[in-house]
């Protein structure tokens, strides 16, 4: 794998809860050949279970509680920026981070911030994706890793994984099938961005294509 020790992108994982995707990213980044190193796990909730898992793995953690900021989203994000700067963060992976970010924050981190979403975008943006997929009667569901832009769940798609919806599925069984794919997909997509293998052409993310006049390569390592 390209990258290697000394040139790994310093990455923060932002969480709000359980942190199973975070754990998948930590496991991938435990390989010194993985092109991202996890420099920080940051939560907007002190009670996020993922914080304990990160600390147990020896990863620096920080909490910036969003609640005291109320509607002052810019103030909350400024406090997060201070933590990100303190840890020299270059890339952000949102992993079950349940706060909508401002246009200012998403623009500052454009091309350097990823999110995982539990549906095949652009189908089912927002919440309750598994229940909505079941109610719609779709036969395929899945997950998407995308770059974050100001529009919620709208940024350039990096990778997707599909699963069948099976007779008798409920929200829990379908969610578990999708989650297993999330844990496989997210480490792969973060590696592509961290290794500088993704170029953007407008709203399209291209993997391993030579940069053309309108393509901007992301996160070119050193
Ligand atoms: C994951 O399924 C993730 O895709 C979803 O929250 C869950 C977090 O689980 N994210 C969103 O819905 C974002 N809109 P985890 O904390 O175990 O990774």
Short mmCIF file of C-alpha atoms in Angstrom, two decimals, residues 2-185:
data_model
loop_
_atom_site.label_atom_id
_atom_site.label_comp_id
_atom_site.label_asym_id
_atom_site.label_seq_id
_atom_site.Cartn_x
_atom_site.Cartn_y
_atom_site.Cartn_z
CA UNK A 2 1.33 3.48 -0.78
CA UNK A 3 1.85 5.92 2.04
CA UNK A 4 3.78 4.12 4.77
CA UNK A 5 5.12 5.17 8.11
CA UNK A 6 5.91 8.87 8.31
CA UNK A 7 3.47 9.93 5.59
CA UNK A 8 0.20 8.77 7.07
CA UNK A 9 -2.63 11.30 7.05
CA UNK A 10 -3.52 12.39 10.58
CA UNK A 11 -7.21 11.60 10.87
CA UNK A 12 -9.87 12.42 13.45
CA UNK A 13 -12.91 10.20 13.84
CA UNK A 14 -16.00 12.09 15.05
CA UNK A 15 -18.62 10.05 16.89
CA UNK A 16 -21.79 10.52 18.90
CA UNK A 17 -22.48 7.00 20.14
CA UNK A 18 -21.59 3.33 19.89
CA UNK A 19 -18.57 3.69 17.62
CA UNK A 20 -18.61 0.40 15.74
CA UNK A 21 -17.48 2.12 12.52
CA UNK A 22 -14.83 3.90 14.55
CA UNK A 23 -13.64 0.50 15.79
CA UNK A 24 -13.42 -0.75 12.20
CA UNK A 25 -11.30 2.27 11.25
CA UNK A 26 -9.08 1.85 14.30
CA UNK A 27 -8.53 -1.80 13.41
CA UNK A 28 -7.55 -0.92 9.84
CA UNK A 29 -5.25 1.89 10.98
CA UNK A 30 -3.49 -0.44 13.42
CA UNK A 31 -1.63 -1.70 10.33
CA UNK A 32 1.38 0.63 9.88
CA UNK A 33 0.95 0.29 6.11
CA UNK A 34 -2.53 1.86 6.24
CA UNK A 35 -2.30 5.40 4.81
CA UNK A 36 -4.24 7.11 7.63
CA UNK A 37 -3.37 7.18 11.31
CA UNK A 38 -6.05 7.92 13.85
CA UNK A 39 -4.79 10.98 15.71
CA UNK A 40 -8.00 11.71 17.64
CA UNK A 41 -11.45 10.39 18.43
CA UNK A 42 -13.74 13.31 19.21
CA UNK A 43 -17.29 13.05 20.51
CA UNK A 44 -19.99 15.64 20.98
CA UNK A 45 -21.37 13.53 23.83
CA UNK A 46 -19.42 12.59 26.94
CA UNK A 47 -21.49 9.40 27.28
CA UNK A 48 -20.62 8.04 23.81
CA UNK A 49 -19.67 4.39 24.26
CA UNK A 50 -17.09 4.67 21.51
CA UNK A 51 -14.90 6.93 23.66
CA UNK A 52 -14.07 4.07 26.00
CA UNK A 53 -13.27 1.77 23.11
CA UNK A 54 -10.91 4.36 21.62
CA UNK A 55 -9.18 5.04 24.93
CA UNK A 56 -8.74 1.28 25.46
CA UNK A 57 -6.99 1.16 22.10
CA UNK A 58 -4.62 3.94 23.22
CA UNK A 59 -6.08 6.60 20.89
CA UNK A 60 -6.30 10.21 22.14
CA UNK A 61 -9.91 11.22 22.80
CA UNK A 62 -11.66 14.52 23.32
CA UNK A 63 -15.20 15.60 24.17
CA UNK A 64 -16.74 18.83 22.94
CA UNK A 65 -20.29 18.74 24.27
CA UNK A 66 -22.66 20.22 21.71
CA UNK A 67 -25.58 20.69 24.10
CA UNK A 68 -24.23 23.72 26.05
CA UNK A 69 -23.82 25.59 22.77
CA UNK A 70 -27.55 25.32 22.00
CA UNK A 71 -28.17 26.90 18.62
CA UNK A 72 -24.66 28.38 18.45
CA UNK A 73 -23.39 25.83 15.94
CA UNK A 74 -20.46 28.03 14.89
CA UNK A 75 -19.36 28.28 18.52
CA UNK A 76 -19.53 24.49 18.90
CA UNK A 77 -17.53 24.01 15.72
CA UNK A 78 -14.90 26.56 16.79
CA UNK A 79 -14.36 24.50 19.95
CA UNK A 80 -14.03 21.37 17.80
CA UNK A 81 -11.60 23.15 15.46
CA UNK A 82 -9.39 23.94 18.45
CA UNK A 83 -9.18 20.21 19.31
CA UNK A 84 -8.57 19.26 15.68
CA UNK A 85 -5.76 21.81 15.42
CA UNK A 86 -4.25 20.74 18.73
CA UNK A 87 -3.94 17.20 17.34
CA UNK A 88 -2.66 18.25 13.90
CA UNK A 89 -5.66 16.70 12.13
CA UNK A 90 -5.62 16.61 8.31
CA UNK A 91 -8.66 14.42 7.56
CA UNK A 92 -11.98 13.89 9.33
CA UNK A 93 -14.07 10.70 9.25
CA UNK A 94 -17.61 11.18 10.56
CA UNK A 95 -18.72 7.86 12.05
CA UNK A 96 -22.20 8.09 13.50
CA UNK A 97 -21.68 11.78 14.29
CA UNK A 98 -25.23 13.02 14.67
CA UNK A 99 -24.83 16.80 14.38
CA UNK A 100 -25.45 18.74 11.19
CA UNK A 101 -22.39 20.84 10.39
CA UNK A 102 -22.49 24.43 9.12
CA UNK A 103 -21.60 25.48 5.63
CA UNK A 104 -18.53 27.24 7.04
CA UNK A 105 -17.19 24.07 8.65
CA UNK A 106 -17.95 21.81 5.66
CA UNK A 107 -16.37 24.31 3.27
CA UNK A 108 -13.21 24.57 5.38
CA UNK A 109 -12.88 20.76 5.34
CA UNK A 110 -14.03 20.27 1.73
CA UNK A 111 -12.36 17.23 0.20
CA UNK A 112 -10.92 16.28 3.59
CA UNK A 113 -14.04 15.11 5.44
CA UNK A 114 -15.83 11.78 4.87
CA UNK A 115 -19.13 10.43 6.16
CA UNK A 116 -20.75 7.01 6.22
CA UNK A 117 -24.48 6.84 5.69
CA UNK A 118 -26.69 3.75 6.10
CA UNK A 119 -28.42 3.79 2.69
CA UNK A 120 -27.60 3.74 -0.99
CA UNK A 121 -27.56 7.50 -1.52
CA UNK A 122 -29.19 9.44 -3.06
CA UNK A 123 -31.96 7.16 -1.79
CA UNK A 124 -32.99 7.68 1.82
CA UNK A 125 -30.91 10.61 3.09
CA UNK A 126 -31.57 11.55 6.72
CA UNK A 127 -32.68 9.32 9.56
CA UNK A 128 -34.46 5.94 9.96
CA UNK A 129 -33.06 4.67 6.69
CA UNK A 130 -33.69 0.95 7.31
CA UNK A 131 -37.35 1.44 8.24
CA UNK A 132 -37.85 3.67 5.22
CA UNK A 133 -36.21 1.17 2.86
CA UNK A 134 -38.47 -1.59 4.21
CA UNK A 135 -41.55 0.61 3.89
CA UNK A 136 -40.63 1.54 0.30
CA UNK A 137 -40.31 -2.12 -0.66
CA UNK A 138 -36.92 -1.71 -2.30
CA UNK A 139 -35.11 -4.99 -2.91
CA UNK A 140 -31.58 -3.64 -2.44
CA UNK A 141 -30.34 -1.46 0.39
CA UNK A 142 -26.87 -0.68 1.70
CA UNK A 143 -24.44 2.02 2.72
CA UNK A 144 -22.50 4.89 1.20
CA UNK A 145 -19.23 6.61 2.03
CA UNK A 146 -19.17 10.13 0.65
CA UNK A 147 -17.34 13.41 0.95
CA UNK A 148 -19.15 15.95 3.10
CA UNK A 149 -20.56 19.06 1.48
CA UNK A 150 -22.99 21.63 2.95
CA UNK A 151 -26.07 19.71 1.74
CA UNK A 152 -26.78 16.91 4.22
CA UNK A 153 -25.95 13.46 2.74
CA UNK A 154 -25.30 15.02 -0.67
CA UNK A 155 -21.52 15.02 -1.25
CA UNK A 156 -19.55 13.11 -3.91
CA UNK A 157 -19.93 9.36 -3.49
CA UNK A 158 -16.69 7.49 -2.81
CA UNK A 159 -17.98 3.94 -2.34
CA UNK A 160 -21.15 1.94 -1.85
CA UNK A 161 -22.05 -1.57 -0.77
CA UNK A 162 -25.43 -3.17 -1.43
CA UNK A 163 -27.24 -5.89 0.47
CA UNK A 164 -30.45 -7.73 -0.45
CA UNK A 165 -33.63 -7.14 1.51
CA UNK A 166 -34.81 -10.63 2.42
CA UNK A 167 -38.32 -11.89 3.19
CA UNK A 168 -38.99 -11.49 6.88
CA UNK A 169 -36.42 -8.73 7.37
CA UNK A 170 -37.13 -6.18 10.05
CA UNK A 171 -35.23 -3.02 10.90
CA UNK A 172 -32.84 -4.88 13.20
CA UNK A 173 -31.96 -7.72 10.82
CA UNK A 174 -31.56 -5.36 7.87
CA UNK A 175 -29.56 -2.87 9.93
CA UNK A 176 -27.17 -5.60 11.06
CA UNK A 177 -26.62 -6.75 7.46
CA UNK A 178 -25.88 -3.17 6.36
CA UNK A 179 -23.64 -2.49 9.36
CA UNK A 180 -21.39 -5.44 8.49
CA UNK A 181 -20.89 -3.84 5.07
CA UNK A 182 -20.22 -0.42 6.63
CA UNK A 183 -17.36 -1.91 8.60
CA UNK A 184 -15.81 -3.26 5.40
CA UNK A 185 -16.47 -0.21 3.23
#
